[in-house]
Amino acid sequence: MRFPHRAMLVLVLLTATLPVSTAGASAAVSPQAALAQIEERVYVESSVDSNGDGRLDRIAIDIARPSTGGPVPVVFEQSPYRNGLANAANHGVNVSALPQESLFPLAPGTPPTAGPGVNVARPVPDLPDWYDDYFVPKGYAVVLGHSLGTGDSDGCPTSGDMQETLATTAVVDWLNGRARGFSASGAQVTASWSTGNVGMIGVSYNGTLPNMAAATGVAGLKAIVPISAISSWYDYYRANGLVVAPGGYQGEDADVLARAVVDRTGCTSRISQLETDQDRVTGDWKQFWADRDYVGKADRVTAGVFVIHGQADWNVKGQHYAQWWDALRANNVPRKIWLHNGGHGTTSRADYKATVERWFEYFLKGIDNGVLAGPRAEVQFKDGTWRQYADWPNPGATDAVLKLDATSATAPGGLTLGTPTGASPQQFTDNGRTSMATTLVANPDSTNGNRLVYRTGNLAAAVTLTGSPRVSLRLAVTNRNDANVTALLVDYGGTGTSTTPVIVTRGWIDPQNRNSRATSEKVVQGTEYTLNFAMQPKDYVFAAGHRIGLVVISTDYDYTLRPPAGAVLRLNPLASTLTIAQTGLATGNEYPISVSPSAGATNPGGTVTTTVGTVVTGGSPQSVALSASGLPAGSTASFNPSTVTSGGSSTLTVSTAASTAPGTYQVTITGTRPGATHYAVYTLTVNGPAACRATNPTDVAIPDAGAAVESTITISGCPGTASPTSTAEVHIVHPYRGDLVVSLVAPDGSSYPLSNRSGGSADDIHQTFTANLSSEAANGTWRLRVQDAAAADVGRIDTWTLTLG
């Protein structure tokens, strides 16, 4: 139900008329026909002052709870949509040139300009309204919160940063007695009816807020159910250096979203700062996006996480659930995932509500109902059927590396597991401003000068895809400073059939970001570069008799910026591959090779090992000779044994030299037998001087106008003196950074100022400072010293990282 805005407590009788599915639910509690229920409005004091008015923002929450019994656990949904959405002008999509083309000009030209803004009326999200009707009769309280700067809450919306996160966790703190709450009259209110055990749930932005809160490790948040949720805002509005659109909202960005949800005055300048800081020119990963990334904070998650996401969701794309799931797995977080075949929203499964209830019952009430038993992953396919896996992606799948085969410069090419018969360079001209991807993938057996297409032969058996397909494209832009690059995975009917092509998934990259999403590098016209990037994840069945297709285009009409047509791109098929995790491929005497683990890291002068496995998918076992290429300078690779019979395995050892340059390298593992070659890729990371870098993640409270506080890092095993370009990456949460004096203190007591009451009324310090520490011995205890030099605000040192190498 919806809550009216009220300040006083009222007692009402609610009749539960909603049908309740009890399938799979605990039989310990049954819904009641009627229940006396209390509703109230509380304003929770947060630790942030997002609008800079000198007063801590208060967060409005509406509560429904049983009138008797208790204390009870809490189901909590935070939302910026309580008052709906305003119209907000989106950024232009049709541009005179890609904005990043001006970064490394090769020839004089007109600076790029944005096209006209488009005034889009955003649809109001379909907010769940079943929580109180369902959960209160089962012995829970339900809290609906108004996110920062929206609804009836104070402040300004900040589109996913730590301020919005802390405004959310303040509610959890209040429910645990750690924060203050007030009625509309100003009287202090406590949550004596709460056990302090909180579960968060929501769809879209409302589902993102649980991820945000869980990534702080806030005490009391025991479980979350993020549905169609963002895990990193960079991947919502960017892709490998490109500015991309959430599906259906071309030209939207973080500032547009803030303007759409804001319900307070006085936020114009702060939202304008969002527009500046998000950087629509380079598309690079910057501190702005690091502040809005939760994947990198998954090690702080203590809540059980039940992920629900649609595989046809192109608003919050699949990468969000994939990278969040991987991070949760790496940190052994209790978890469960449902991937349905719908779009942006929750599943229509009959047991959806009952399973959510069991999740909360287990983590909030401590009832061992078996919700963590059985399959961890359930995936729905296009035909509506569900498959259960021990994990996701399907651990029974193997990588198939398909090589591009081009026998002429113009004809459509092939995809093969064997040895390509042709390696002709091919080129195409971008026409994506006027041609949509659905048009460009059509007619795969005919030449089209605006795309390149590569296809397998007709599949002998169904092939089931799982996870994120990956491409490695050796590509050049021949006549412009830069261009969009888009890869499309396509399901084609058999040769000679008229089956309508299906774009299964897609991915994008900016060639300027070929080595890092954080750094743009010049694209020299006509020079080939290797572009390695993943498409969005998908679980999908290619039917027997169909063909798997890879289509390479430049501008993707529905997702990228649209420059004028005419960019010419040349692709080298011999050095390009498509890799899919799959089950079902088998052709001839095949022995696909795989690497497990597929990535590893070592320091310069160190070694790393992995297992190279082979499997027979058809024909008879073969003798396979193993070799490696793409190694960094000074390193070597050895196999034990160097030749295996397909079905066997070998240990690969990569040894680096002390002089090997830090970086990430794609090492190609090649398995060769007479008449055929197979490949796998191992990602080798050579660290910087590991002993010269350390992090202290422990929070240190900063008192108001008090004595200086310190956080320490001890460095050992780092030879000699520190670098003249040493860095201190500092994250301080404080609502008025102009109060703060921040210094780095060396082991000998020398002090290096980092920030001296700079930044005015802006919130927080999230910045990497560079200091010349070449006169200091690296080893010893270093201190980050922070003092609040003015009254009215408190904060904390959140985390800091010192790099001396």
PDB file of C-alpha atoms in Angstrom, residues 106-353:
ATOM      1  CA  LEU A 106      46.108  14.391 -35.840  1.00  0.00           C
ATOM      2  CA  ALA A 107      44.932  17.167 -38.107  1.00  0.00           C
ATOM      3  CA  PRO A 108      43.202  20.537 -37.650  1.00  0.00           C
ATOM      4  CA  GLY A 109      39.477  20.255 -37.339  1.00  0.00           C
ATOM      5  CA  THR A 110      36.381  21.765 -35.838  1.00  0.00           C
ATOM      6  CA  PRO A 111      35.955  21.019 -32.134  1.00  0.00           C
ATOM      7  CA  PRO A 112      33.145  18.544 -31.564  1.00  0.00           C
ATOM      8  CA  THR A 113      29.848  19.887 -30.354  1.00  0.00           C
ATOM      9  CA  ALA A 114      26.937  18.105 -28.778  1.00  0.00           C
ATOM     10  CA  GLY A 115      23.660  17.771 -30.621  1.00  0.00           C
ATOM     11  CA  PRO A 116      20.448  19.241 -29.264  1.00  0.00           C
ATOM     12  CA  GLY A 117      19.138  17.913 -25.973  1.00  0.00           C
ATOM     13  CA  VAL A 118      16.053  15.736 -26.042  1.00  0.00           C
ATOM     14  CA  ASN A 119      13.336  16.423 -23.478  1.00  0.00           C
ATOM     15  CA  VAL A 120      12.217  12.977 -22.402  1.00  0.00           C
ATOM     16  CA  ALA A 121       9.401  12.234 -20.001  1.00  0.00           C
ATOM     17  CA  ARG A 122      10.721   9.264 -18.061  1.00  0.00           C
ATOM     18  CA  PRO A 123       8.156   6.628 -17.089  1.00  0.00           C
ATOM     19  CA  VAL A 124       7.494   6.245 -13.383  1.00  0.00           C
ATOM     20  CA  PRO A 125       9.125   2.986 -12.221  1.00  0.00           C
ATOM     21  CA  ASP A 126       6.809   0.175 -11.232  1.00  0.00           C
ATOM     22  CA  LEU A 127       7.495   0.354  -7.514  1.00  0.00           C
ATOM     23  CA  PRO A 128       6.605  -2.743  -5.499  1.00  0.00           C
ATOM     24  CA  ASP A 129       3.621  -2.102  -3.243  1.00  0.00           C
ATOM     25  CA  TRP A 130       3.209  -5.486  -1.604  1.00  0.00           C
ATOM     26  CA  TYR A 131       5.747  -5.330   1.194  1.00  0.00           C
ATOM     27  CA  ASP A 132       3.561  -4.199   4.100  1.00  0.00           C
ATOM     28  CA  ASP A 133       0.548  -6.283   3.064  1.00  0.00           C
ATOM     29  CA  TYR A 134       2.739  -9.373   2.858  1.00  0.00           C
ATOM     30  CA  PHE A 135       5.387  -8.979   5.539  1.00  0.00           C
ATOM     31  CA  VAL A 136       3.707  -7.196   8.454  1.00  0.00           C
ATOM     32  CA  PRO A 137       1.266 -10.090   9.058  1.00  0.00           C
ATOM     33  CA  LYS A 138       4.306 -12.388   9.140  1.00  0.00           C
ATOM     34  CA  GLY A 139       5.977 -10.515  11.972  1.00  0.00           C
ATOM     35  CA  TYR A 140       8.125  -7.922  10.206  1.00  0.00           C
ATOM     36  CA  ALA A 141       8.136  -4.150  10.146  1.00  0.00           C
ATOM     37  CA  VAL A 142       8.328  -2.494   6.730  1.00  0.00           C
ATOM     38  CA  VAL A 143      10.225   0.764   6.181  1.00  0.00           C
ATOM     39  CA  LEU A 144       9.950   2.817   2.984  1.00  0.00           C
ATOM     40  CA  GLY A 145      12.685   5.469   2.851  1.00  0.00           C
ATOM     41  CA  HIS A 146      13.026   8.618   0.753  1.00  0.00           C
ATOM     42  CA  SER A 147      16.507   8.840  -0.724  1.00  0.00           C
ATOM     43  CA  LEU A 148      18.772  11.860  -0.282  1.00  0.00           C
ATOM     44  CA  GLY A 149      17.323  15.058  -1.768  1.00  0.00           C
ATOM     45  CA  THR A 150      14.140  13.324  -2.948  1.00  0.00           C
ATOM     46  CA  GLY A 151      10.641  12.866  -1.589  1.00  0.00           C
ATOM     47  CA  ASP A 152      10.517  14.409   1.882  1.00  0.00           C
ATOM     48  CA  SER A 153      14.209  13.961   2.701  1.00  0.00           C
ATOM     49  CA  ASP A 154      16.730  16.793   3.059  1.00  0.00           C
ATOM     50  CA  GLY A 155      19.764  17.357   0.883  1.00  0.00           C
ATOM     51  CA  CYS A 156      20.571  16.969  -2.778  1.00  0.00           C
ATOM     52  CA  PRO A 157      20.643  13.773  -4.859  1.00  0.00           C
ATOM     53  CA  THR A 158      24.185  12.641  -5.637  1.00  0.00           C
ATOM     54  CA  SER A 159      23.546   9.704  -8.022  1.00  0.00           C
ATOM     55  CA  GLY A 160      25.071   6.812  -6.133  1.00  0.00           C
ATOM     56  CA  ASP A 161      28.047   8.200  -4.234  1.00  0.00           C
ATOM     57  CA  MET A 162      29.022   7.727  -0.578  1.00  0.00           C
ATOM     58  CA  GLN A 163      26.779  10.569   0.588  1.00  0.00           C
ATOM     59  CA  GLU A 164      23.686   8.837  -0.729  1.00  0.00           C
ATOM     60  CA  THR A 165      24.989   5.560   0.660  1.00  0.00           C
ATOM     61  CA  LEU A 166      25.503   6.981   4.159  1.00  0.00           C
ATOM     62  CA  ALA A 167      22.062   8.568   4.043  1.00  0.00           C
ATOM     63  CA  THR A 168      20.727   5.047   3.463  1.00  0.00           C
ATOM     64  CA  THR A 169      22.816   3.302   6.107  1.00  0.00           C
ATOM     65  CA  ALA A 170      21.722   5.974   8.601  1.00  0.00           C
ATOM     66  CA  VAL A 171      18.311   4.291   8.585  1.00  0.00           C
ATOM     67  CA  VAL A 172      19.924   0.944   9.425  1.00  0.00           C
ATOM     68  CA  ASP A 173      21.873   2.711  12.157  1.00  0.00           C
ATOM     69  CA  TRP A 174      18.659   4.206  13.601  1.00  0.00           C
ATOM     70  CA  LEU A 175      16.999   0.807  13.591  1.00  0.00           C
ATOM     71  CA  ASN A 176      19.980  -0.387  15.649  1.00  0.00           C
ATOM     72  CA  GLY A 177      20.027   2.566  18.057  1.00  0.00           C
ATOM     73  CA  ARG A 178      23.121   4.210  16.560  1.00  0.00           C
ATOM     74  CA  ALA A 179      21.485   7.262  14.952  1.00  0.00           C
ATOM     75  CA  ARG A 180      18.877   9.799  15.993  1.00  0.00           C
ATOM     76  CA  GLY A 181      15.331   9.953  14.649  1.00  0.00           C
ATOM     77  CA  PHE A 182      12.740  12.678  15.027  1.00  0.00           C
ATOM     78  CA  SER A 183       9.024  13.188  14.588  1.00  0.00           C
ATOM     79  CA  ALA A 184       7.773  16.135  12.542  1.00  0.00           C
ATOM     80  CA  SER A 185       7.433  18.134  15.761  1.00  0.00           C
ATOM     81  CA  GLY A 186      11.116  17.594  16.554  1.00  0.00           C
ATOM     82  CA  ALA A 187      10.678  15.079  19.343  1.00  0.00           C
ATOM     83  CA  GLN A 188      13.312  12.357  19.371  1.00  0.00           C
ATOM     84  CA  VAL A 189      11.987   8.918  18.367  1.00  0.00           C
ATOM     85  CA  THR A 190      13.636   5.530  18.912  1.00  0.00           C
ATOM     86  CA  ALA A 191      13.069   2.182  17.189  1.00  0.00           C
ATOM     87  CA  SER A 192      12.575   0.155  20.351  1.00  0.00           C
ATOM     88  CA  TRP A 193      10.290  -2.167  18.374  1.00  0.00           C
ATOM     89  CA  SER A 194      13.180  -3.251  16.055  1.00  0.00           C
ATOM     90  CA  THR A 195      15.455  -6.244  16.578  1.00  0.00           C
ATOM     91  CA  GLY A 196      18.069  -4.404  14.524  1.00  0.00           C
ATOM     92  CA  ASN A 197      18.087  -7.140  11.866  1.00  0.00           C
ATOM     93  CA  VAL A 198      17.392  -5.473   8.529  1.00  0.00           C
ATOM     94  CA  GLY A 199      16.784  -6.847   5.035  1.00  0.00           C
ATOM     95  CA  MET A 200      16.766  -4.515   2.012  1.00  0.00           C
ATOM     96  CA  ILE A 201      14.926  -5.079  -1.245  1.00  0.00           C
ATOM     97  CA  GLY A 202      14.092  -3.095  -4.369  1.00  0.00           C
ATOM     98  CA  VAL A 203      13.972  -2.954  -8.148  1.00  0.00           C
ATOM     99  CA  SER A 204      16.255  -0.830 -10.376  1.00  0.00           C
ATOM    100  CA  TYR A 205      17.555   2.215  -8.439  1.00  0.00           C
ATOM    101  CA  ASN A 206      15.663   0.865  -5.418  1.00  0.00           C
ATOM    102  CA  GLY A 207      17.632  -2.371  -5.853  1.00  0.00           C
ATOM    103  CA  THR A 208      20.919  -0.518  -6.321  1.00  0.00           C
ATOM    104  CA  LEU A 209      20.632   1.130  -2.913  1.00  0.00           C
ATOM    105  CA  PRO A 210      20.820  -2.280  -1.147  1.00  0.00           C
ATOM    106  CA  ASN A 211      24.067  -3.001  -3.031  1.00  0.00           C
ATOM    107  CA  MET A 212      25.375   0.400  -1.982  1.00  0.00           C
ATOM    108  CA  ALA A 213      24.492  -0.136   1.679  1.00  0.00           C
ATOM    109  CA  ALA A 214      25.816  -3.706   1.798  1.00  0.00           C
ATOM    110  CA  ALA A 215      29.154  -2.567   0.350  1.00  0.00           C
ATOM    111  CA  THR A 216      29.754  -0.518   3.519  1.00  0.00           C
ATOM    112  CA  GLY A 217      29.421  -3.569   5.767  1.00  0.00           C
ATOM    113  CA  VAL A 218      26.999  -1.613   7.982  1.00  0.00           C
ATOM    114  CA  ALA A 219      26.171  -3.616  11.105  1.00  0.00           C
ATOM    115  CA  GLY A 220      22.597  -4.906  11.213  1.00  0.00           C
ATOM    116  CA  LEU A 221      22.072  -5.240   7.470  1.00  0.00           C
ATOM    117  CA  LYS A 222      21.713  -9.010   7.328  1.00  0.00           C
ATOM    118  CA  ALA A 223      20.278  -9.662   3.860  1.00  0.00           C
ATOM    119  CA  ILE A 224      19.566  -7.899   0.582  1.00  0.00           C
ATOM    120  CA  VAL A 225      17.523  -8.723  -2.523  1.00  0.00           C
ATOM    121  CA  PRO A 226      18.843  -6.464  -5.333  1.00  0.00           C
ATOM    122  CA  ILE A 227      16.582  -6.775  -8.388  1.00  0.00           C
ATOM    123  CA  SER A 228      17.703  -5.325 -11.755  1.00  0.00           C
ATOM    124  CA  ALA A 229      20.320  -3.487  -9.704  1.00  0.00           C
ATOM    125  CA  ILE A 230      23.398  -1.472 -10.637  1.00  0.00           C
ATOM    126  CA  SER A 231      26.723  -2.672  -9.237  1.00  0.00           C
ATOM    127  CA  SER A 232      28.900   0.090 -10.731  1.00  0.00           C
ATOM    128  CA  TRP A 233      27.522   3.311 -12.195  1.00  0.00           C
ATOM    129  CA  TYR A 234      30.374   3.488 -14.714  1.00  0.00           C
ATOM    130  CA  ASP A 235      28.946   0.417 -16.408  1.00  0.00           C
ATOM    131  CA  TYR A 236      25.485   1.991 -16.477  1.00  0.00           C
ATOM    132  CA  TYR A 237      26.587   5.083 -18.421  1.00  0.00           C
ATOM    133  CA  ARG A 238      29.944   3.977 -19.922  1.00  0.00           C
ATOM    134  CA  ALA A 239      31.557   0.948 -21.570  1.00  0.00           C
ATOM    135  CA  ASN A 240      35.325   0.543 -21.974  1.00  0.00           C
ATOM    136  CA  GLY A 241      35.811   4.276 -22.523  1.00  0.00           C
ATOM    137  CA  LEU A 242      32.655   4.932 -24.537  1.00  0.00           C
ATOM    138  CA  VAL A 243      29.682   6.993 -23.435  1.00  0.00           C
ATOM    139  CA  VAL A 244      26.749   4.573 -23.771  1.00  0.00           C
ATOM    140  CA  ALA A 245      23.058   4.753 -23.012  1.00  0.00           C
ATOM    141  CA  PRO A 246      20.961   2.726 -20.619  1.00  0.00           C
ATOM    142  CA  GLY A 247      18.524   0.889 -22.887  1.00  0.00           C
ATOM    143  CA  GLY A 248      15.706   3.201 -23.929  1.00  0.00           C
ATOM    144  CA  TYR A 249      17.205   6.428 -22.569  1.00  0.00           C
ATOM    145  CA  GLN A 250      19.629   7.778 -25.133  1.00  0.00           C
ATOM    146  CA  GLY A 251      21.594  10.716 -23.784  1.00  0.00           C
ATOM    147  CA  GLU A 252      20.863  10.146 -20.115  1.00  0.00           C
ATOM    148  CA  ASP A 253      23.692  10.503 -17.597  1.00  0.00           C
ATOM    149  CA  ALA A 254      24.203  10.847 -13.847  1.00  0.00           C
ATOM    150  CA  ASP A 255      23.346  14.546 -13.848  1.00  0.00           C
ATOM    151  CA  VAL A 256      20.135  13.972 -15.809  1.00  0.00           C
ATOM    152  CA  LEU A 257      19.050  11.346 -13.306  1.00  0.00           C
ATOM    153  CA  ALA A 258      19.683  13.730 -10.413  1.00  0.00           C
ATOM    154  CA  ARG A 259      17.600  16.446 -12.105  1.00  0.00           C
ATOM    155  CA  ALA A 260      14.808  13.935 -12.666  1.00  0.00           C
ATOM    156  CA  VAL A 261      14.520  12.880  -9.010  1.00  0.00           C
ATOM    157  CA  VAL A 262      15.441  16.066  -7.078  1.00  0.00           C
ATOM    158  CA  ASP A 263      12.667  17.443  -4.873  1.00  0.00           C
ATOM    159  CA  ARG A 264      14.644  20.166  -3.087  1.00  0.00           C
ATOM    160  CA  THR A 265      15.718  23.651  -4.093  1.00  0.00           C
ATOM    161  CA  GLY A 266      19.301  24.816  -3.844  1.00  0.00           C
ATOM    162  CA  CYS A 267      20.774  21.806  -5.648  1.00  0.00           C
ATOM    163  CA  THR A 268      21.485  23.375  -9.053  1.00  0.00           C
ATOM    164  CA  SER A 269      25.198  23.970  -8.562  1.00  0.00           C
ATOM    165  CA  ARG A 270      25.772  20.559  -7.039  1.00  0.00           C
ATOM    166  CA  ILE A 271      24.058  18.791  -9.897  1.00  0.00           C
ATOM    167  CA  SER A 272      26.026  20.930 -12.350  1.00  0.00           C
ATOM    168  CA  GLN A 273      29.171  19.659 -10.647  1.00  0.00           C
ATOM    169  CA  LEU A 274      27.981  16.096 -11.305  1.00  0.00           C
ATOM    170  CA  GLU A 275      27.732  16.999 -14.983  1.00  0.00           C
ATOM    171  CA  THR A 276      31.307  18.275 -15.004  1.00  0.00           C
ATOM    172  CA  ASP A 277      32.845  15.473 -12.979  1.00  0.00           C
ATOM    173  CA  GLN A 278      31.255  12.607 -14.929  1.00  0.00           C
ATOM    174  CA  ASP A 279      33.332  13.601 -18.022  1.00  0.00           C
ATOM    175  CA  ARG A 280      31.385  12.936 -21.198  1.00  0.00           C
ATOM    176  CA  VAL A 281      34.423  13.735 -23.346  1.00  0.00           C
ATOM    177  CA  THR A 282      36.946  10.983 -22.610  1.00  0.00           C
ATOM    178  CA  GLY A 283      34.565   8.367 -21.203  1.00  0.00           C
ATOM    179  CA  ASP A 284      37.428   7.289 -18.918  1.00  0.00           C
ATOM    180  CA  TRP A 285      37.048   5.697 -15.495  1.00  0.00           C
ATOM    181  CA  LYS A 286      37.744   8.461 -12.985  1.00  0.00           C
ATOM    182  CA  GLN A 287      37.362   9.116  -9.275  1.00  0.00           C
ATOM    183  CA  PHE A 288      33.760  10.136  -9.952  1.00  0.00           C
ATOM    184  CA  TRP A 289      33.034   6.554 -11.034  1.00  0.00           C
ATOM    185  CA  ALA A 290      35.241   4.945  -8.388  1.00  0.00           C
ATOM    186  CA  ASP A 291      33.067   6.704  -5.810  1.00  0.00           C
ATOM    187  CA  ARG A 292      30.055   4.966  -7.365  1.00  0.00           C
ATOM    188  CA  ASP A 293      31.523   1.477  -7.687  1.00  0.00           C
ATOM    189  CA  TYR A 294      30.405  -1.262  -5.270  1.00  0.00           C
ATOM    190  CA  VAL A 295      32.121  -4.230  -6.929  1.00  0.00           C
ATOM    191  CA  GLY A 296      35.476  -3.153  -5.517  1.00  0.00           C
ATOM    192  CA  LYS A 297      33.954  -3.025  -2.028  1.00  0.00           C
ATOM    193  CA  ALA A 298      32.441  -6.518  -2.086  1.00  0.00           C
ATOM    194  CA  ASP A 299      34.979  -7.596   0.528  1.00  0.00           C
ATOM    195  CA  ARG A 300      32.978  -5.526   3.037  1.00  0.00           C
ATOM    196  CA  VAL A 301      29.665  -7.266   2.338  1.00  0.00           C
ATOM    197  CA  THR A 302      28.388  -9.257   5.312  1.00  0.00           C
ATOM    198  CA  ALA A 303      24.737  -9.560   4.214  1.00  0.00           C
ATOM    199  CA  GLY A 304      23.355 -12.576   2.371  1.00  0.00           C
ATOM    200  CA  VAL A 305      22.707 -11.518  -1.248  1.00  0.00           C
ATOM    201  CA  PHE A 306      19.846 -12.853  -3.403  1.00  0.00           C
ATOM    202  CA  VAL A 307      20.377 -11.462  -6.928  1.00  0.00           C
ATOM    203  CA  ILE A 308      17.422 -11.322  -9.341  1.00  0.00           C
ATOM    204  CA  HIS A 309      17.973  -9.953 -12.854  1.00  0.00           C
ATOM    205  CA  GLY A 310      16.442 -10.142 -16.314  1.00  0.00           C
ATOM    206  CA  GLN A 311      18.602 -11.432 -19.153  1.00  0.00           C
ATOM    207  CA  ALA A 312      16.770  -9.113 -21.550  1.00  0.00           C
ATOM    208  CA  ASP A 313      17.460  -6.078 -19.343  1.00  0.00           C
ATOM    209  CA  TRP A 314      19.281  -3.530 -21.481  1.00  0.00           C
ATOM    210  CA  ASN A 315      18.676  -0.702 -19.026  1.00  0.00           C
ATOM    211  CA  VAL A 316      20.684  -2.181 -16.156  1.00  0.00           C
ATOM    212  CA  LYS A 317      22.750  -4.423 -18.386  1.00  0.00           C
ATOM    213  CA  GLY A 318      23.827  -7.935 -17.476  1.00  0.00           C
ATOM    214  CA  GLN A 319      27.389  -6.905 -16.670  1.00  0.00           C
ATOM    215  CA  HIS A 320      26.041  -5.543 -13.384  1.00  0.00           C
ATOM    216  CA  TYR A 321      24.887  -8.892 -12.054  1.00  0.00           C
ATOM    217  CA  ALA A 322      27.854 -10.746 -13.583  1.00  0.00           C
ATOM    218  CA  GLN A 323      30.612  -8.659 -11.984  1.00  0.00           C
ATOM    219  CA  TRP A 324      28.721  -8.358  -8.682  1.00  0.00           C
ATOM    220  CA  TRP A 325      28.256 -12.131  -8.585  1.00  0.00           C
ATOM    221  CA  ASP A 326      31.936 -12.741  -9.346  1.00  0.00           C
ATOM    222  CA  ALA A 327      32.972 -10.358  -6.557  1.00  0.00           C
ATOM    223  CA  LEU A 328      30.562 -11.955  -4.068  1.00  0.00           C
ATOM    224  CA  ARG A 329      31.942 -15.393  -4.971  1.00  0.00           C
ATOM    225  CA  ALA A 330      35.530 -14.214  -4.509  1.00  0.00           C
ATOM    226  CA  ASN A 331      34.646 -13.012  -1.012  1.00  0.00           C
ATOM    227  CA  ASN A 332      32.605 -16.095  -0.005  1.00  0.00           C
ATOM    228  CA  VAL A 333      29.417 -14.078   0.541  1.00  0.00           C
ATOM    229  CA  PRO A 334      26.291 -16.237   1.076  1.00  0.00           C
ATOM    230  CA  ARG A 335      24.411 -15.792  -2.182  1.00  0.00           C
ATOM    231  CA  LYS A 336      21.752 -16.987  -4.587  1.00  0.00           C
ATOM    232  CA  ILE A 337      20.937 -15.866  -8.138  1.00  0.00           C
ATOM    233  CA  TRP A 338      17.870 -16.037 -10.377  1.00  0.00           C
ATOM    234  CA  LEU A 339      18.261 -14.949 -14.002  1.00  0.00           C
ATOM    235  CA  HIS A 340      14.862 -14.747 -15.690  1.00  0.00           C
ATOM    236  CA  ASN A 341      14.244 -14.244 -19.410  1.00  0.00           C
ATOM    237  CA  GLY A 342      12.422 -10.905 -19.015  1.00  0.00           C
ATOM    238  CA  GLY A 343      13.624  -7.339 -19.143  1.00  0.00           C
ATOM    239  CA  HIS A 344      14.032  -4.577 -16.568  1.00  0.00           C
ATOM    240  CA  GLY A 345      12.116  -5.780 -13.534  1.00  0.00           C
ATOM    241  CA  THR A 346      11.523  -8.770 -11.361  1.00  0.00           C
ATOM    242  CA  THR A 347      10.549 -12.329 -12.213  1.00  0.00           C
ATOM    243  CA  SER A 348       6.992 -13.595 -12.597  1.00  0.00           C
ATOM    244  CA  ARG A 349       7.805 -16.901 -10.867  1.00  0.00           C
ATOM    245  CA  ALA A 350       4.950 -18.096  -8.665  1.00  0.00           C
ATOM    246  CA  ASP A 351       7.351 -18.687  -5.786  1.00  0.00           C
ATOM    247  CA  TYR A 352       9.015 -15.260  -5.993  1.00  0.00           C
ATOM    248  CA  LYS A 353       7.475 -13.724  -2.862  1.00  0.00           C
TER     249      LYS A 353
END
